[in-house]
Structure formats: structure tokens, C-alpha cells
XYZ file of C-alpha atoms in Angstrom:
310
model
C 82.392 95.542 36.400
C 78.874 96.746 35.804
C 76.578 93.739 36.004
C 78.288 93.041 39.487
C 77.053 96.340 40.974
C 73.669 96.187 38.793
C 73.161 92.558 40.516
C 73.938 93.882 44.053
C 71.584 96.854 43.729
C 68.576 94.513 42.760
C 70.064 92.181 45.225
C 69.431 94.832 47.989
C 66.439 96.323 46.632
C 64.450 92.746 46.552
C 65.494 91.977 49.730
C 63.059 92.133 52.797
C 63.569 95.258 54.386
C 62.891 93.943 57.726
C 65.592 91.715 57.573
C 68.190 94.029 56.222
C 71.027 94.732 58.750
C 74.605 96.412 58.008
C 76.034 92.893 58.396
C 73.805 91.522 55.336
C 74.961 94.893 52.794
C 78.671 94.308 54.301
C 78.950 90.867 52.113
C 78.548 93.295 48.951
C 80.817 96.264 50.466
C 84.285 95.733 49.103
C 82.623 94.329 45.743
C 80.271 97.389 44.887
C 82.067 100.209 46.834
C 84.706 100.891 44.298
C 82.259 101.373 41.410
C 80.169 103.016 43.840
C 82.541 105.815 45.065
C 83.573 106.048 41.314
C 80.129 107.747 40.454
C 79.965 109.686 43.574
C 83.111 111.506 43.038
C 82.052 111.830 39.487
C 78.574 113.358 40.442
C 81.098 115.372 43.056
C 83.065 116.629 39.864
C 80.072 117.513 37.616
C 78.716 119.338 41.005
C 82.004 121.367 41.261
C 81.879 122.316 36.890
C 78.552 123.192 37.235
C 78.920 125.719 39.703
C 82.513 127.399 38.730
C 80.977 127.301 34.655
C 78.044 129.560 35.500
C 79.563 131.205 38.357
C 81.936 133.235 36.095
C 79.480 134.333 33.231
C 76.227 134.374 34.987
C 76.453 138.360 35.127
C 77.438 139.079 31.971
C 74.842 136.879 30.699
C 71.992 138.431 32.917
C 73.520 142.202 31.268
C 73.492 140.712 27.875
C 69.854 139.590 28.085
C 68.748 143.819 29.303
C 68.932 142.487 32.778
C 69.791 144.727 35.924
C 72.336 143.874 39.166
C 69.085 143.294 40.767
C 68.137 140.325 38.240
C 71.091 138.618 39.027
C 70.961 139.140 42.468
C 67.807 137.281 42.585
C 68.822 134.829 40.088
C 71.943 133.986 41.981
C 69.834 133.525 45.142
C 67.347 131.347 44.169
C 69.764 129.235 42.538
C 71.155 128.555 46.483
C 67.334 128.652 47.942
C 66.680 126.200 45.581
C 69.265 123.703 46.575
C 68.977 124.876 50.218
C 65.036 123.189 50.406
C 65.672 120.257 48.136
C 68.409 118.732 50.223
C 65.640 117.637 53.457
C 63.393 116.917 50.788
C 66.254 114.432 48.590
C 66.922 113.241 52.373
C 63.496 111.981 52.995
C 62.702 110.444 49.833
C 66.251 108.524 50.014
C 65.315 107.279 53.351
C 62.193 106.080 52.306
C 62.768 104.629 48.484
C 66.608 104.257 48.055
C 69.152 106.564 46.793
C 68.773 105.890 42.466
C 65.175 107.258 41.620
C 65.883 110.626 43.877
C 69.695 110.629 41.981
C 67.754 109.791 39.000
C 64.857 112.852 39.181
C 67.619 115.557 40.348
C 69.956 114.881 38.105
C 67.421 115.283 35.594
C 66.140 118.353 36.748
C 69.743 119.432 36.037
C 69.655 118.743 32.664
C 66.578 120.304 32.288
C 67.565 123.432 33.830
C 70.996 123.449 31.692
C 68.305 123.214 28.350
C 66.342 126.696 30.071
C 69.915 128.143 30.400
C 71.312 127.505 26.997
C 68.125 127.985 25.125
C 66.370 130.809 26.800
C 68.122 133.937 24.376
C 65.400 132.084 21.553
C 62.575 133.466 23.591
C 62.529 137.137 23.417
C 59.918 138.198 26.201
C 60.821 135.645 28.383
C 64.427 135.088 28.564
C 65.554 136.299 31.980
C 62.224 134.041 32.994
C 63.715 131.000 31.949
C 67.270 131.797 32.934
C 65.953 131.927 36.511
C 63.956 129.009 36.376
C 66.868 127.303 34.442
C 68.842 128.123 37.798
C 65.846 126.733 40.167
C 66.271 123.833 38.738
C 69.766 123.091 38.843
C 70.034 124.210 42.291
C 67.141 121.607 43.025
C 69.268 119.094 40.807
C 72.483 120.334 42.466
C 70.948 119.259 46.335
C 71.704 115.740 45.522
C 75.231 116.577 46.636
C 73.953 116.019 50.339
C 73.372 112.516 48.639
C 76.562 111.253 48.397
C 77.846 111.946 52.040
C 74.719 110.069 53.716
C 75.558 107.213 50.911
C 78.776 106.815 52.321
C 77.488 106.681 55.946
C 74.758 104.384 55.376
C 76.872 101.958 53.001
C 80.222 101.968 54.795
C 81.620 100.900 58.185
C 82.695 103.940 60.327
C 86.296 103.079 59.799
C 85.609 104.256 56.095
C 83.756 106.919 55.759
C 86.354 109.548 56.694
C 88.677 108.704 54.100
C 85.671 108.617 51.536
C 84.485 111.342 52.096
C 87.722 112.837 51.981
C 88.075 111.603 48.419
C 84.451 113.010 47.573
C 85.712 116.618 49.114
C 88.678 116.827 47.167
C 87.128 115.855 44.122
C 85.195 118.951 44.451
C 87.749 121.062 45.057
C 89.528 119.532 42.023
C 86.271 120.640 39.974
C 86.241 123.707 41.114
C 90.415 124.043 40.022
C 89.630 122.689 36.611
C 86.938 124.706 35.529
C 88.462 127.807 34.189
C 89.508 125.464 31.520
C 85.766 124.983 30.418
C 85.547 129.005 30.607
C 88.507 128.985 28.088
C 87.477 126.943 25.704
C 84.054 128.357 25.482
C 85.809 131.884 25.084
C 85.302 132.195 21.092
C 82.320 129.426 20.760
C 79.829 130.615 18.270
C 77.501 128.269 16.290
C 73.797 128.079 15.683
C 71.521 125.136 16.408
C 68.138 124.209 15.493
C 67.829 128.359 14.814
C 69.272 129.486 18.112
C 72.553 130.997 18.203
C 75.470 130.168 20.916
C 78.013 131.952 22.006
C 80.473 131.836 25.049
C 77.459 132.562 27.510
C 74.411 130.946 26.938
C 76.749 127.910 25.641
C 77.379 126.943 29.080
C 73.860 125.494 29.675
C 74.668 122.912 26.906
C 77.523 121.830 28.866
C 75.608 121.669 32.091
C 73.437 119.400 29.995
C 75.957 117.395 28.758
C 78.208 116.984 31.716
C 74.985 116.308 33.554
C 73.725 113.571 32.160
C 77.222 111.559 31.154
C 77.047 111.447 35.152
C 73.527 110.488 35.322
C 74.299 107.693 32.946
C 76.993 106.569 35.067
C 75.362 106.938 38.300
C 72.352 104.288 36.531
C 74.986 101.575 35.857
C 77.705 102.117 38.733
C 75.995 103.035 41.381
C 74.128 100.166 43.825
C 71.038 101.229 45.463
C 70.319 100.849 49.285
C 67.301 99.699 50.757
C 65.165 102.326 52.538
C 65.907 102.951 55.823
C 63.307 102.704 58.195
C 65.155 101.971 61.308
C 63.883 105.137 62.540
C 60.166 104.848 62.587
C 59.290 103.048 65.786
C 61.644 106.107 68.093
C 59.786 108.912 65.759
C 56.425 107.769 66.735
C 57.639 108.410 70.151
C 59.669 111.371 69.710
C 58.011 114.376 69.428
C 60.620 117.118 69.160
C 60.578 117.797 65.336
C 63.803 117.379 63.049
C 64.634 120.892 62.788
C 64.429 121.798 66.168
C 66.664 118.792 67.165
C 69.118 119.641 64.365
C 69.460 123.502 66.033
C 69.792 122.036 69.466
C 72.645 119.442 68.308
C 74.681 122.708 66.871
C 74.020 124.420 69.718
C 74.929 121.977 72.395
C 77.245 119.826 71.120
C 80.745 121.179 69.939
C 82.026 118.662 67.472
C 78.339 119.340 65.675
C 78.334 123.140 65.985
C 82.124 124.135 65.118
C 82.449 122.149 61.981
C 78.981 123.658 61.118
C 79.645 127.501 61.725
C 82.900 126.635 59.698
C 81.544 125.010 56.732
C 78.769 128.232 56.848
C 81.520 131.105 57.260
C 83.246 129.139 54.110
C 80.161 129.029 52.120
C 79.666 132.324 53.024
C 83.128 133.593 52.204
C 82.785 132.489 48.481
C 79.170 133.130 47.661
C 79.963 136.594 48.782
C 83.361 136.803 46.550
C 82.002 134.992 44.312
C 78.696 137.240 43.779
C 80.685 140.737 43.568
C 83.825 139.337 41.964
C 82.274 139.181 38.414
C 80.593 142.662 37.445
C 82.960 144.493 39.575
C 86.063 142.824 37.754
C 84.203 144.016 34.816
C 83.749 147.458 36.118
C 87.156 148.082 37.129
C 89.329 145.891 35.355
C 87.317 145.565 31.955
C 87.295 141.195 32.719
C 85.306 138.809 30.908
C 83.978 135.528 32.279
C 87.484 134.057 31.541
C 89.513 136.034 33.499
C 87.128 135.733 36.308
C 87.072 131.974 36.172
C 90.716 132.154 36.952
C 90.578 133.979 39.974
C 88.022 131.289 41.571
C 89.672 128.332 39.781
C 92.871 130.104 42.054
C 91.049 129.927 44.854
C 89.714 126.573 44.244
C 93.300 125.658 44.331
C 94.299 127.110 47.261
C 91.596 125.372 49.271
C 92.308 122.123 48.103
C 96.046 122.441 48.819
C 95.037 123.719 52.689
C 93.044 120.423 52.355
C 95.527 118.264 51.589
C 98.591 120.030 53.441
């Protein structure tokens, strides 16, 4: 079950590039799509943890370290800027070497920045330092989840892809469900390591770590690489309206583009703002901890997906 997918993804990235054509990959579809939808939906998972671990705790672990509402403020939004300019930037370098090495380098800079995040209480002047930078990097590692969606439209016929990327979507929302458990069982953790103390906050980054690079592993093995696409070159030499301009005027002008867009934004939206306030105000008010707090958006996790699938 792995060698098959290993052997297609050298298969495709040996071939001639020129001579690549959706009927050539097709042969290898139905062998190396199961595997290969398999570590999407896991990435799609690990994506979904990530977020609704650190979502939950992040304030009380900004507070803990003699950081202000401001510090995680900022630390929240770089996190999203982050992700926001590595997506056009995983994009490009997918089009141009494949999808593994950028799957590869993000997912590593998530480990990474799950190491800053568990680690960075050890480092007295600079701990709030490395918590944000800890959070850079995972939202840089976390913009491969654009990855998956234009892996599934590149690899699959368009009789496919819906239901795909249905599964990927609810997989995420499943995440997001199943997280509060995580919160729960980190609750009462407390243990030193190589001289640095854990507890139920900065404990999280070690699972971001861990979680992280299980689905990097898997990714490696399951996952068959495409060849690069270049079928765009010859019209962008002629075209010389630039991406971003011809992104705004497709939401703009065409409804099917636009209305799924300004919905997906007012959702995103919608939770970042919850999900911002919900935590030191909970606290404020209602005396929380990260635990009760992950239930609430585990809730609403749950919610969604049934809306989904109703």
C-alpha cells in the first residue's frame, strides 16, 4: 500500500513534463487516490487540533508569561497574517516543483513553531518573543491547508472533487469537535523535561509537535507528488493583468466566485472574533480555564459540521 503510491510519485515526477496530460496521471488515479486523500484528511485533522488546542489556552498562557490583552492580540494576529501570505507563496512553489517539498518545509515549520511554543517559559527575557514567533511559524506551516484543495483539483476529474473535498471539510470540522478532548487531558499535565517544566499550557506546543510530524511522516510515504504545472506560462507571458487584480475582479463579477467567498470570510470572521474574546472574558466573568473554553468551540465545531452534513 505504500510502495504503490511511492512508485507513482517518482513515476510522475521523472516523467517529461511536456508530455504530461490529465489523461497520462488518470492511469494512476484510482490506484494512488485512496492513500492520497488518506493523508490529506489527516493533514486536514492535525490542521483542525492545532488550531482548537491553542485556541483555548493561548490567553491564559500569554497572562501566565506577564503578558498584556495587547500581547495576545498581536500574537493571535500574526498567527492568521502569517498563514494569510504563505498560502500564494505555498501556491507558487507547488505549481512550479510539486506538492511534497512545499508539504514537506511547512509542515516542518510547524513543528518548529510547536518546539518555540512548548519551550519558550525556559527563556526568561524572551518568552513572549518566542511564543509569537512560535505562532508565525505555525501559521506559515498551517497555509499548507490551501494545499490540499488545489491537490484535489489538479489530481482528480471534476466529477470528484466535490465529494473530496467534502470529505477534507468535514474532517476539519471533525478536528475541530474532537479537540476539547486534547484540552482535557492536558488539564492536570505536569512533568519536567530536559530542565523545563510543563504544565497544561505550554504542554500544548509538544503536541503540536507531535501531531505535526506523525502527519508529516505520513504525508512522505502516502502521499504521490504531481508534476509542476506549467500549463500556464505561455497565456501569462501574454497576460498582463496581475493575479491579484484578476482574483478581485472574479469576486466581484462573477457570482458563484464572490458569494461562496464573502461566505467563507463572514464565517472566518464569525469565529476568529468569538473565538478571540471568548477566552479571557470567560475567564473574567465566569472564572473558565482553557478546558471549559475548549468546550464551547468544540460545541460549535459540532454544530457546523452537523449544518454541513444535514
Amino acid at each position: 500500500g505504500i510502495l504503490r503510491p511511492l512508485y507513482y510519485r517518482d513515476a510522475v515526477l521523472n516523467s517529461d513534463s511536456n508530455n504530461y496530460s490529465p489523461s497520462s496521471f488518470s492511469i494512476a488515479t484510482e490506484t494512488m487516490m485512496d492513500p492520497a486523500v488518506l493523508a490529506l484528511a489527516t493533514l486536514g485533522l492535525v490542521d483542525s487540533i492545532s488550531f482548537m488546542i491553542v485556541a483555548p489556552s493561548l490567553a491564559f498562557y500569554v497572562e501566565k508569561l506577564g503578558g498584556s490583552q495587547d500581547a495576545y492580540g498581536f500574537i493571535l494576529a500574526v498567527y492568521s497574517f502569517a498563514s494569510f501570505c504563505g498560502k500564494p507563496i505555498l501556491g507558487r512553489w507547488s505549481d512550479a516543483q510539486g506538492f511534497l517539498v512545499p508539504y514537506m518545509i511547512s509542515i516542518s515549520l510547524s513543528n518548529l513553531g510547536g518546539l518555540l511554543y512548548a519551550v519558550a517559559p525556559a527563556f526568561t527575557s524572551t518568552q513572549l518573543t518566542l511564543v509569537a514567533l512560535g505562532r508565525i511559524l505555525g501559521g506559515l506551516g498551517r497555509a499548507n491547508s490551501a494545499l490540499g484543495f488545489a491537490y484535489v483539483a489538479r489530481a482528480l476529474p471534476a466529477s470528484e472533487r466535490t465529494s473530496v473535498t467534502a470529505i477534507l471539510g468535514g474532517v476539519q470540522m471533525i478536528g475541530m469537535a474532537i479537540a476539547p478532548l486534547f484540552s482535557a487531558l492536558l488539564a492536570n499535565v505536569k512533568f519536567d523535561l530536559c530542565g523545563i517544566q510543563f504544565d497544561n499550557l505550554n504542554s500544548v506546543g509538544l503536541v503540536l509537535f507531535v501531531i505535526n510530524f506523525l502527519s508529516q511522516v505520513l504525508v512522505y510515504f502516502l502521499l504521490p507528488d504531481l508534476a509542476p504545472n506549467n500549463s500556464d506560462e505561455a497565456s501569462d507571458q501574454d497576460d498582463k493583468e496581475s493575479e491579484w487584480s484578476k482574483m478581485l475582479r472574479f469576486i466581484c463579477t462573477i457570482p458563484h466566485i464572490g458569494i461562496p467567498f464573502l461566505t467563507i470570510f463572514t464565517f472566518n470572521f464569525n469565529w476568529q472574533f468569538i473565538e478571540t474574546a471568548l477566552a479571557p472574558a470567560s475567564a473574567d466573568a465566569l472564572g473558565w480555564s482553557p478546558v471549559e473554553v475548549s468546550y464551547v468551540l468544540g460545541a460549535m465545531a459540532i454544530l457546523v459540521f452537523l449544518g454541513m452534513t444535514s
